[in-house]
Coordinates of C-alpha atoms in Angstrom, one line a residue:
M44 CA 121.0 118.7 132.2
A45 CA 122.7 115.5 131.1
A46 CA 125.8 115.6 128.9
P47 CA 127.3 119.0 128.2
M48 CA 127.3 120.6 124.8
D49 CA 130.3 120.9 122.5
A50 CA 131.7 124.4 122.1
A51 CA 133.1 125.6 118.8
P52 CA 136.5 127.4 118.7
M53 CA 135.2 130.4 116.8
M54 CA 132.1 132.4 118.0
A55 CA 131.6 133.9 114.5
D56 CA 130.6 130.5 113.1
I57 CA 127.9 129.8 115.8
P58 CA 124.4 131.3 115.5
P59 CA 123.1 133.1 118.7
N60 CA 121.3 130.8 121.0
Q61 CA 120.2 130.6 124.7
T62 CA 123.3 128.7 125.9
I63 CA 126.7 130.3 126.5
Y64 CA 130.0 128.5 126.9
I65 CA 132.3 129.9 129.5
H66 CA 136.0 128.9 129.7
N67 CA 139.2 130.0 131.4
L68 CA 137.5 129.5 134.7
N69 CA 139.5 128.9 137.9
E70 CA 140.0 125.1 138.0
K71 CA 140.6 125.0 141.8
I72 CA 137.0 126.1 142.7
K73 CA 134.7 123.3 143.8
Q74 CA 131.8 122.5 141.5
D75 CA 129.0 123.7 143.9
E76 CA 130.8 126.9 144.7
L77 CA 131.5 127.6 141.0
K78 CA 127.8 127.1 140.0
K79 CA 126.7 129.3 142.9
S80 CA 129.1 132.1 141.9
L81 CA 128.1 131.8 138.2
Y82 CA 124.4 132.1 139.1
Q83 CA 125.1 135.2 141.2
A84 CA 127.2 136.9 138.5
F85 CA 124.9 136.1 135.5
S86 CA 121.3 136.1 136.9
Q87 CA 121.3 139.9 136.4
F88 CA 120.9 139.3 132.6
G89 CA 117.8 137.1 132.7
Q90 CA 116.2 133.9 133.9
I91 CA 118.7 131.0 134.1
L92 CA 117.4 127.5 133.3
D93 CA 120.5 125.5 133.9
I94 CA 124.2 125.6 134.7
V95 CA 126.5 122.7 133.9
A96 CA 130.0 122.6 135.5
L97 CA 131.8 119.3 135.8
N98 CA 134.9 118.3 137.7
N99 CA 136.3 115.8 135.2
V100 CA 139.6 116.5 133.4
R101 CA 138.0 117.3 130.0
M102 CA 135.5 119.9 131.4
R103 CA 137.6 121.4 134.2
G104 CA 137.7 125.2 134.0
Q105 CA 134.6 125.3 131.8
A106 CA 130.9 125.7 132.2
F107 CA 127.7 126.0 130.2
L108 CA 125.0 128.4 131.3
V109 CA 121.5 128.3 129.8
F110 CA 119.2 131.3 129.6
K111 CA 115.5 131.3 128.8
D112 CA 116.0 133.6 125.8
I113 CA 118.6 134.6 123.3
A114 CA 118.6 138.3 124.2
S115 CA 119.7 137.5 127.8
A116 CA 122.6 135.3 126.5
T117 CA 123.7 137.9 124.1
N118 CA 123.7 140.6 126.7
A119 CA 125.7 138.4 129.1
I120 CA 128.4 137.7 126.5
R121 CA 128.7 141.4 125.6
T122 CA 128.9 142.6 129.3
M123 CA 130.9 139.8 130.9
Q124 CA 133.5 139.0 128.2
G125 CA 136.9 139.3 129.8
F126 CA 135.4 140.0 133.3
P127 CA 137.8 139.0 136.0
F128 CA 135.9 136.1 137.7
L129 CA 137.4 134.1 140.6
G130 CA 140.8 135.5 139.7
K131 CA 140.8 134.8 135.9
P132 CA 139.3 136.8 133.0
M133 CA 136.3 134.8 131.5
Q134 CA 136.2 133.9 127.9
I135 CA 132.6 133.5 126.7
Q136 CA 130.8 132.4 123.4
Y137 CA 127.6 130.8 122.3
A138 CA 127.5 127.0 122.7
K139 CA 127.6 125.0 119.6
S140 CA 124.6 122.8 120.2
K141 CA 121.2 123.0 122.0
S142 CA 121.0 122.3 125.7
D143 CA 118.7 119.7 127.2
A144 CA 116.9 122.5 129.1
V145 CA 116.0 124.3 125.9
A146 CA 115.1 121.1 124.1
K147 CA 112.6 120.3 126.7
L148 CA 111.0 123.7 126.2
D149 CA 110.6 123.5 122.5
G150 CA 109.6 119.8 122.5
S151 CA 112.7 118.4 120.7
F152 CA 114.3 116.7 123.7
K153 CA 115.3 113.1 123.4
P154 CA 116.4 111.3 126.5
R155 CA 119.8 109.6 126.4
E156 CA 120.3 106.0 127.1
K157 CA 121.8 105.3 130.5
K158 CA 124.5 102.7 130.9
V159 CA 123.6 100.1 133.5
V160 CA 126.5 99.0 135.6
E161 CA 126.1 95.7 137.4
K162 CA 127.3 95.6 141.0
R163 CA 129.8 92.8 141.7
K164 CA 128.7 90.3 144.2
P165 CA 131.1 89.0 146.8
E166 CA 132.6 85.6 145.9
E167 CA 131.5 82.6 147.9
G168 CA 133.6 82.0 150.9
Q169 CA 134.8 85.6 150.9
K170 CA 134.3 87.2 154.4
K171 CA 133.1 90.7 154.9
P172 CA 135.5 92.9 156.8
E173 CA 134.6 93.0 160.5
K174 CA 133.6 96.3 161.9
K175 CA 135.7 97.6 164.7
P176 CA 133.8 98.6 167.8
K177 CA 133.5 102.3 168.4
T178 CA 135.5 103.7 171.2
D179 CA 134.5 106.8 173.1
A180 CA 136.6 109.8 172.1
P181 CA 138.2 111.7 174.9
R182 CA 136.2 114.8 175.9
V183 CA 137.8 118.1 175.2
A184 CA 136.9 121.2 177.2
R185 CA 135.0 123.7 175.1
P186 CA 136.7 127.2 174.9
A187 CA 134.7 130.1 176.2
A188 CA 132.5 131.8 173.7
P189 CA 133.9 135.0 172.2
A190 CA 132.3 138.3 172.9
A191 CA 129.6 139.2 170.5
P192 CA 130.8 141.7 167.8
E193 CA 129.3 145.1 167.4
V194 CA 126.4 145.0 165.0
Q195 CA 125.6 148.0 162.8
L196 CA 122.0 148.9 162.2
P197 CA 120.7 148.4 158.7
N198 CA 121.1 151.4 156.4
K199 CA 121.3 152.0 152.6
I200 CA 125.2 151.9 152.5
L201 CA 127.1 148.6 152.5
F202 CA 130.8 148.3 153.6
V203 CA 132.6 145.8 151.4
E204 CA 135.8 144.1 152.6
Q205 CA 138.4 141.5 151.4
L206 CA 138.6 142.8 147.8
P207 CA 141.4 141.6 145.6
E208 CA 144.0 144.2 144.5
Q209 CA 142.8 144.1 140.9
T210 CA 139.2 145.0 141.8
T211 CA 137.9 148.0 139.8
D212 CA 134.8 150.2 140.0
D213 CA 133.4 148.4 136.9
M214 CA 133.7 145.0 138.5
L215 CA 131.8 146.1 141.5
K216 CA 129.1 147.9 139.5
A217 CA 128.5 144.7 137.5
L218 CA 128.3 142.6 140.7
F219 CA 126.1 144.9 142.7
G220 CA 124.2 146.5 139.8
Q221 CA 122.1 143.3 139.4
Y222 CA 120.2 144.2 142.6
P223 CA 117.4 146.8 142.5
G224 CA 118.1 150.2 143.9
F225 CA 121.8 150.2 143.2
K226 CA 123.2 153.8 143.1
E227 CA 127.0 154.0 143.2
V228 CA 130.3 152.4 144.3
R229 CA 133.1 154.2 146.1
L230 CA 136.3 152.0 145.9
I231 CA 139.1 152.9 148.3
A232 CA 142.2 152.4 146.3
G233 CA 144.9 150.1 147.9
K234 CA 142.8 149.3 150.9
G235 CA 140.7 146.3 149.6
V236 CA 137.5 147.9 150.7
A237 CA 134.6 149.8 149.1
F238 CA 131.3 151.5 149.9
V239 CA 128.2 150.6 147.9
E240 CA 125.1 152.8 148.1
F241 CA 121.5 151.7 147.4
E242 CA 118.3 153.8 147.4
N243 CA 117.1 152.4 150.8
E244 CA 118.1 150.0 153.5
M245 CA 115.7 147.3 152.3
M246 CA 117.4 147.1 148.9
A247 CA 120.9 147.2 150.6
T248 CA 119.8 144.3 152.8
S249 CA 118.8 142.3 149.8
A250 CA 122.2 142.8 148.2
L251 CA 124.0 142.0 151.4
S252 CA 122.1 138.7 151.8
G253 CA 122.7 137.7 148.2
L254 CA 126.4 138.5 147.9
Q255 CA 127.7 137.7 151.4
G256 CA 130.6 135.4 151.0
F257 CA 130.7 135.7 147.2
M258 CA 134.0 134.3 145.9
L259 CA 135.8 136.9 143.8
S260 CA 138.9 134.7 143.8
P261 CA 139.9 131.5 145.8
E262 CA 141.5 133.7 148.4
H263 CA 138.9 136.5 148.5
L264 CA 135.4 135.9 149.8
L265 CA 133.4 139.1 150.0
K266 CA 132.7 140.3 153.6
L267 CA 129.7 142.7 153.7
S268 CA 128.3 144.7 156.5
F269 CA 126.3 147.9 156.9
A270 CA 128.4 151.0 157.0
K271 CA 128.8 152.9 160.2
R272 CA 126.7 156.0 160.4

């Protein structure tokens, strides 16, 4: 997707469409991490065609997310409006204009002209900086490998750690509920941990693989493991 779409200040004036505009996002999150986290949070609502999140000053803290159909976009807005995401409540509305991804699907896409920037050639007589010869770095003794941690056998209950204090049952239900077989969440108040149950160990394993390291806030990356039996 090339240039981002403009977002209107009032959602009431914008007709429903496949693209949603998300703002009030955490500006300290790197672009790749933000796009990954957005995909994990919104893919439960339908097929995602594109995600645009730029690091420039104008677009910082904002993103555009393109669904394949309008129903998915509408459901995402209703469900995730105000959801605490990466430490800040999201503000979501329909985007004002059509995305490139949607335009390609309906045949209305027109490629934008790319600006050609000429590379400056070195002036005559100007010497290139000489490369310094590499020197061998001193060898450092490797520390002994730590003992292997105890590994729990796969089962249908996940143990979730490193949760922020403001985490609620509804937040965890929205996050884990996108995976098939989700049954319930048991949040341990004040401990920053929770138990999430699925119908079987295969479904629990799928959720563990998909959400391991998910960034709930800049200081809180989900740590998932199978619960002790």
